[in-house]
Amino acid sequence: MEKQVLLYEGKAKKVYATGDPHLLIVSYKDDATAFNGLKKGTIQGKGAINNRMSNLLMSRLEQQGVPTHLVKELNDRETLVKKVSIVPLEVIVRNIAAGSFSKRYGVEEGLVFDAPTLEFSYKNDDLGDPLLNDDHALALGLASREELDLIRKYSLSVNRLLREIWGACGITLVDFKVEFGRLEDGTIVLADEISPDTCRLWDSKTLEKLDKDRFRRDLGGVEAAYVQVMNRLTGGL
Ligand code: ADP
Ligand code: UDP
């Protein structure tokens, strides 16, 4: 399958049409952004790591009953995926307080929740991805009640499965963001990516941050953290 016209260039990936109207090729870049695009940089080797890692994780999730957009990894940066119409919601699942949760509610990073929390943001860069609840999503016509229920169920399954996978690698899954889309027949599938760009991953023993927070917060050792997470995952799978 060959790349054809570039349909979209986002902050971390490019999306190309293919000869098949139901399939797209996503190409992962080394570009990194944070704070709604205000901070920009490059993380050498990130594109290849995120491509591989997202595909490894999605194929695991697919085996465990979560439908995904993954079709086939084409090369180190590019993957063939099912074309979806993205549901404009960022679904964030948290096991431990961090980032915007800690800031918004004034709690220390590291507070471990009794049960996972799930929140939605409206995927809209111009508005800064504002937080919204089910009623808001329904009022804005972003998804139906049935779709929201399914998205919630899949997201909590993803959390349970990813915690197991990362746990086996000595890594604690703090939180993550996922996106879902609709196939032509309306079927909801997990889309976009799962990587250290979209998950907070802490070393289970030392609590060292092994994700994009190293870039966001200028902690150094960004590339090394991505490589370490990838090596631990392939060692643990
Ligand atoms: P952003 O748009 O936030 O800058 P990216 O650089 O990751 O993000 O761009 C990838 C874009 O492709 C995102 O907008 C994402 O929602 C979209 N996308 C991911 N998977 C699919 C898919 N299977 N079909 C259509 N669009 C997708
Ligand atoms: N996240 C993401 N994309 C976004 C916003 C958040 O992938 O546009 C991820 C982020 O990496 C973290 C989780 O979602 O793993 C929760 O992020 P949070 O709401 O704490 O926001 P942040 O601190 O990143 O602003």
Short mmCIF file of C-alpha atoms and ligand atoms in Angstrom, two decimals:
data_model
loop_
_atom_site.label_atom_id
_atom_site.label_comp_id
_atom_site.label_asym_id
_atom_site.label_seq_id
_atom_site.Cartn_x
_atom_site.Cartn_y
_atom_site.Cartn_z
CA MET A 1 0.00 0.00 0.00
CA GLU A 2 1.47 3.34 -1.11
CA LYS A 3 1.06 6.77 0.47
CA GLN A 4 -0.94 9.14 -1.72
CA VAL A 5 -2.05 12.68 -0.92
CA LEU A 6 -1.22 14.18 2.49
CA LEU A 7 -4.62 14.69 4.14
CA TYR A 8 -3.52 16.21 7.42
CA GLU A 9 -0.36 17.19 9.24
CA GLY A 10 -0.82 17.25 13.00
CA LYS A 11 1.58 18.01 15.82
CA ALA A 12 3.00 14.47 16.05
CA LYS A 13 1.86 12.64 12.92
CA LYS A 14 1.05 13.02 9.24
CA VAL A 15 -1.97 11.27 7.78
CA TYR A 16 -1.99 10.13 4.14
CA ALA A 17 -4.70 8.75 1.86
CA THR A 18 -4.06 5.38 0.20
CA GLY A 19 -5.49 3.66 -2.88
CA ASP A 20 -8.20 2.21 -0.62
CA PRO A 21 -10.78 4.77 0.60
CA HIS A 22 -11.20 2.83 3.87
CA LEU A 23 -7.49 2.88 4.77
CA LEU A 24 -5.01 5.59 5.76
CA ILE A 25 -1.28 5.65 6.41
CA VAL A 26 -0.12 7.47 9.54
CA SER A 27 3.50 8.61 9.66
CA TYR A 28 4.97 9.37 13.08
CA LYS A 29 7.24 12.44 13.42
CA ASP A 30 9.98 13.27 15.92
CA ASP A 31 8.28 16.63 16.56
CA ALA A 32 7.02 17.26 20.07
CA THR A 33 4.72 19.97 21.34
CA ALA A 34 3.27 20.80 24.72
CA PHE A 35 0.95 23.34 26.32
CA ASN A 36 -1.36 23.45 23.31
CA GLY A 37 1.52 23.99 20.89
CA LEU A 38 3.25 26.79 22.84
CA LYS A 39 6.35 24.66 23.51
CA LYS A 40 7.91 23.03 20.47
CA GLY A 41 10.86 20.69 20.06
CA THR A 42 12.23 17.48 18.66
CA ILE A 43 12.67 14.17 20.41
CA GLN A 44 15.14 12.22 18.29
CA GLY A 45 13.86 8.74 17.46
CA LYS A 46 10.42 9.34 19.01
CA GLY A 47 8.48 8.73 15.79
CA ALA A 48 9.83 5.23 15.32
CA ILE A 49 9.40 4.36 19.01
CA ASN A 50 5.82 5.63 19.21
CA ASN A 51 4.87 3.88 15.97
CA ARG A 52 6.20 0.52 17.17
CA MET A 53 4.94 0.88 20.73
CA SER A 54 1.46 2.00 19.76
CA ASN A 55 1.15 -0.95 17.37
CA LEU A 56 2.41 -3.47 19.95
CA LEU A 57 -0.05 -2.16 22.53
CA MET A 58 -3.00 -1.90 20.15
CA SER A 59 -2.49 -5.43 18.85
CA ARG A 60 -2.49 -6.64 22.47
CA LEU A 61 -5.70 -4.70 23.17
CA GLU A 62 -7.31 -6.05 20.00
CA GLN A 63 -6.51 -9.63 21.14
CA GLN A 64 -8.22 -8.82 24.43
CA GLY A 65 -11.46 -7.60 22.83
CA VAL A 66 -10.93 -3.87 22.30
CA PRO A 67 -11.45 -3.07 18.59
CA THR A 68 -8.75 -0.77 17.16
CA HIS A 69 -7.90 0.98 13.89
CA LEU A 70 -4.66 -0.98 13.49
CA VAL A 71 -4.21 -2.86 10.22
CA LYS A 72 -0.46 -3.32 9.66
CA GLU A 73 2.88 -1.74 10.51
CA LEU A 74 4.50 -0.80 7.19
CA ASN A 75 7.95 0.38 8.29
CA ASP A 76 9.64 2.02 11.25
CA ARG A 77 7.56 5.21 11.10
CA GLU A 78 4.45 4.28 9.11
CA THR A 79 1.36 2.22 9.84
CA LEU A 80 -1.68 1.30 7.80
CA VAL A 81 -4.88 2.00 9.75
CA LYS A 82 -8.62 1.87 9.18
CA LYS A 83 -9.93 5.32 8.31
CA VAL A 84 -12.30 6.57 10.97
CA SER A 85 -14.25 9.70 11.63
CA ILE A 86 -12.70 10.78 14.93
CA VAL A 87 -15.11 11.36 17.82
CA PRO A 88 -13.88 14.81 18.94
CA LEU A 89 -13.34 13.77 22.54
CA GLU A 90 -10.05 13.21 24.34
CA VAL A 91 -10.75 10.48 26.85
CA ILE A 92 -8.43 10.71 29.87
CA VAL A 93 -8.22 7.89 32.38
CA ARG A 94 -6.28 8.45 35.60
CA ASN A 95 -5.07 6.06 38.29
CA ILE A 96 -2.88 8.58 40.15
CA ALA A 97 -3.21 12.37 40.39
CA ALA A 98 -0.83 14.29 38.09
CA GLY A 99 -0.70 17.11 35.55
CA SER A 100 -3.88 19.09 35.00
CA PHE A 101 -5.82 17.08 37.61
CA SER A 102 -3.36 18.04 40.37
CA LYS A 103 -3.35 21.65 39.22
CA ARG A 104 -7.14 21.97 38.86
CA TYR A 105 -8.05 20.35 42.17
CA GLY A 106 -4.99 21.39 44.20
CA VAL A 107 -3.79 17.89 45.06
CA GLU A 108 -0.24 16.64 45.15
CA GLU A 109 1.05 14.60 42.23
CA GLY A 110 1.17 10.98 43.29
CA LEU A 111 -2.15 10.71 45.14
CA VAL A 112 -3.28 7.15 44.32
CA PHE A 113 -7.01 6.84 43.58
CA ASP A 114 -9.13 3.97 44.95
CA ALA A 115 -10.65 3.53 41.49
CA PRO A 116 -9.74 4.97 38.08
CA THR A 117 -11.30 8.29 37.04
CA LEU A 118 -12.40 9.07 33.51
CA GLU A 119 -12.88 12.51 32.00
CA PHE A 120 -13.59 13.93 28.58
CA SER A 121 -12.07 16.97 26.91
CA TYR A 122 -13.52 18.51 23.79
CA LYS A 123 -10.86 17.91 21.09
CA ASN A 124 -10.65 21.47 19.82
CA ASP A 125 -7.24 23.18 19.72
CA ASP A 126 -8.77 26.68 19.22
CA LEU A 127 -10.66 26.31 22.51
CA GLY A 128 -7.71 24.65 24.30
CA ASP A 129 -9.40 21.21 24.62
CA PRO A 130 -11.85 22.24 27.41
CA LEU A 131 -13.05 19.68 29.94
CA LEU A 132 -16.63 18.55 29.38
CA ASN A 133 -19.11 16.09 30.84
CA ASP A 134 -21.45 13.57 29.19
CA ASP A 135 -24.35 16.05 29.06
CA HIS A 136 -22.15 18.64 27.34
CA ALA A 137 -20.94 16.05 24.81
CA LEU A 138 -24.57 15.08 24.12
CA ALA A 139 -25.70 18.73 23.89
CA LEU A 140 -22.91 19.48 21.39
CA GLY A 141 -23.86 16.35 19.40
CA LEU A 142 -20.32 14.98 19.67
CA ALA A 143 -21.52 11.40 20.34
CA SER A 144 -24.69 9.51 21.24
CA ARG A 145 -25.49 8.13 24.71
CA GLU A 146 -24.73 4.60 23.44
CA GLU A 147 -21.41 5.72 21.98
CA LEU A 148 -20.40 7.50 25.21
CA ASP A 149 -21.23 4.37 27.21
CA LEU A 150 -19.19 2.17 24.86
CA ILE A 151 -16.27 4.62 24.83
CA ARG A 152 -16.27 4.62 28.64
CA LYS A 153 -16.37 0.81 28.77
CA TYR A 154 -13.54 0.43 26.24
CA SER A 155 -11.42 3.11 27.95
CA LEU A 156 -11.67 1.37 31.33
CA SER A 157 -10.76 -1.96 29.68
CA VAL A 158 -7.79 -0.26 28.02
CA ASN A 159 -6.74 1.01 31.46
CA ARG A 160 -7.00 -2.44 33.04
CA LEU A 161 -5.06 -4.11 30.21
CA LEU A 162 -2.39 -1.41 29.92
CA ARG A 163 -1.82 -1.46 33.68
CA GLU A 164 -1.16 -5.21 33.44
CA ILE A 165 1.20 -4.83 30.48
CA TRP A 166 3.17 -1.93 31.99
CA GLY A 167 3.10 -3.47 35.46
CA ALA A 168 4.91 -6.54 34.07
CA CYS A 169 7.65 -4.15 32.87
CA GLY A 170 8.07 -2.46 36.26
CA ILE A 171 6.21 0.63 35.09
CA THR A 172 3.20 2.30 36.74
CA LEU A 173 0.52 3.67 34.42
CA VAL A 174 -0.41 7.01 36.01
CA ASP A 175 -2.80 8.31 33.35
CA PHE A 176 -3.36 8.37 29.59
CA LYS A 177 -5.39 9.89 26.77
CA VAL A 178 -7.12 7.90 24.05
CA GLU A 179 -9.26 8.79 21.05
CA PHE A 180 -11.99 6.79 19.36
CA GLY A 181 -13.46 6.92 15.88
CA ARG A 182 -16.34 5.59 13.83
CA LEU A 183 -15.86 3.23 10.91
CA GLU A 184 -18.16 3.78 7.93
CA ASP A 185 -20.80 1.45 9.46
CA GLY A 186 -20.67 3.39 12.75
CA THR A 187 -18.61 0.82 14.68
CA ILE A 188 -16.58 2.52 17.42
CA VAL A 189 -12.87 1.64 17.43
CA LEU A 190 -9.83 2.84 19.36
CA ALA A 191 -7.77 5.15 17.08
CA ASP A 192 -4.81 7.55 17.21
CA GLU A 193 -1.87 6.33 19.35
CA ILE A 194 -0.78 4.99 22.73
CA SER A 195 2.78 6.03 23.57
CA PRO A 196 4.87 7.97 26.11
CA ASP A 197 3.44 11.09 24.37
CA THR A 198 -0.05 10.14 25.52
CA CYS A 199 0.56 8.21 28.76
CA ARG A 200 2.24 9.10 32.04
CA LEU A 201 4.57 6.24 32.87
CA TRP A 202 6.56 6.14 36.11
CA ASP A 203 9.20 3.62 37.14
CA SER A 204 7.33 1.55 39.73
CA LYS A 205 10.23 1.55 42.22
CA THR A 206 11.88 4.96 41.84
CA LEU A 207 8.81 6.86 40.50
CA GLU A 208 11.11 8.35 37.85
CA LYS A 209 9.12 9.89 35.01
CA LEU A 210 9.56 7.97 31.75
CA ASP A 211 7.24 9.93 29.45
CA LYS A 212 6.62 13.27 27.75
CA ASP A 213 6.64 15.10 31.10
CA ARG A 214 10.46 14.99 30.75
CA PHE A 215 10.03 17.21 27.67
CA ARG A 216 7.16 19.33 29.08
CA ARG A 217 9.06 20.08 32.29
CA ASP A 218 12.62 20.26 30.89
CA LEU A 219 13.79 17.33 33.02
CA GLY A 220 16.42 16.17 30.48
CA GLY A 221 17.02 12.59 29.37
CA VAL A 222 13.93 12.69 27.15
CA GLU A 223 15.21 10.43 24.36
CA ALA A 224 16.72 7.99 26.86
CA ALA A 225 13.37 7.67 28.67
CA TYR A 226 11.53 6.80 25.44
CA VAL A 227 14.20 4.22 24.57
CA GLN A 228 14.06 2.75 28.07
CA VAL A 229 10.27 2.39 28.01
CA MET A 230 10.42 0.71 24.60
CA ASN A 231 13.15 -1.69 25.73
CA ARG A 232 11.24 -2.58 28.89
CA LEU A 233 8.07 -3.20 26.89
CA THR A 234 9.71 -5.50 24.36
CA GLY A 235 11.57 -7.27 27.16
CA GLY A 236 8.34 -7.74 29.09
CA LEU A 237 6.02 -8.78 26.25
P1 ADP B 1 -3.03 16.51 16.47
O1 ADP B 1 -4.16 16.55 15.48
O2 ADP B 1 -3.57 16.60 17.89
O3 ADP B 1 -1.96 17.48 16.19
P2 ADP B 1 -1.47 14.18 15.50
O4 ADP B 1 -0.29 14.93 15.03
O5 ADP B 1 -1.24 12.93 16.25
O6 ADP B 1 -2.44 15.04 16.46
O7 ADP B 1 -2.34 13.93 14.22
C1 ADP B 1 -2.99 12.75 13.93
C2 ADP B 1 -4.45 13.06 13.64
O8 ADP B 1 -5.04 11.92 13.03
C3 ADP B 1 -5.23 13.34 14.91
O9 ADP B 1 -6.05 14.47 14.69
C4 ADP B 1 -6.07 12.08 15.11
O10 ADP B 1 -7.30 12.37 15.72
C5 ADP B 1 -6.24 11.59 13.70
N1 ADP B 1 -6.40 10.13 13.57
C6 ADP B 1 -5.81 9.16 14.30
N2 ADP B 1 -6.17 7.92 13.90
C7 ADP B 1 -7.02 8.11 12.84
C8 ADP B 1 -7.73 7.23 11.99
N3 ADP B 1 -7.65 5.90 12.13
N4 ADP B 1 -8.54 7.77 11.03
C9 ADP B 1 -8.63 9.14 10.90
N5 ADP B 1 -7.96 10.02 11.67
C10 ADP B 1 -7.17 9.52 12.63
N1 UDP B 2 -2.72 13.98 27.10
C1 UDP B 2 -2.50 13.84 25.74
N2 UDP B 2 -2.87 14.84 24.90
C2 UDP B 2 -3.47 15.97 25.33
C3 UDP B 2 -3.69 16.14 26.73
C4 UDP B 2 -3.30 15.12 27.58
O1 UDP B 2 -1.99 12.81 25.32
O2 UDP B 2 -3.80 16.85 24.51
C5 UDP B 2 -2.32 12.92 28.04
C6 UDP B 2 -1.12 13.31 28.88
O3 UDP B 2 0.07 12.86 28.28
C7 UDP B 2 -1.39 12.58 30.17
C8 UDP B 2 -2.92 12.50 30.26
O4 UDP B 2 -3.38 12.71 28.94
O5 UDP B 2 -0.88 11.25 30.09
C9 UDP B 2 -3.51 13.48 31.21
O6 UDP B 2 -3.05 14.77 30.88
P1 UDP B 2 -3.45 16.03 31.76
O7 UDP B 2 -4.92 16.26 31.65
O8 UDP B 2 -2.92 15.88 33.14
O9 UDP B 2 -2.85 17.26 31.00
P2 UDP B 2 -1.39 17.88 30.91
O10 UDP B 2 -0.76 17.82 32.25
O11 UDP B 2 -0.72 17.05 29.86
O12 UDP B 2 -1.70 19.27 30.45
#
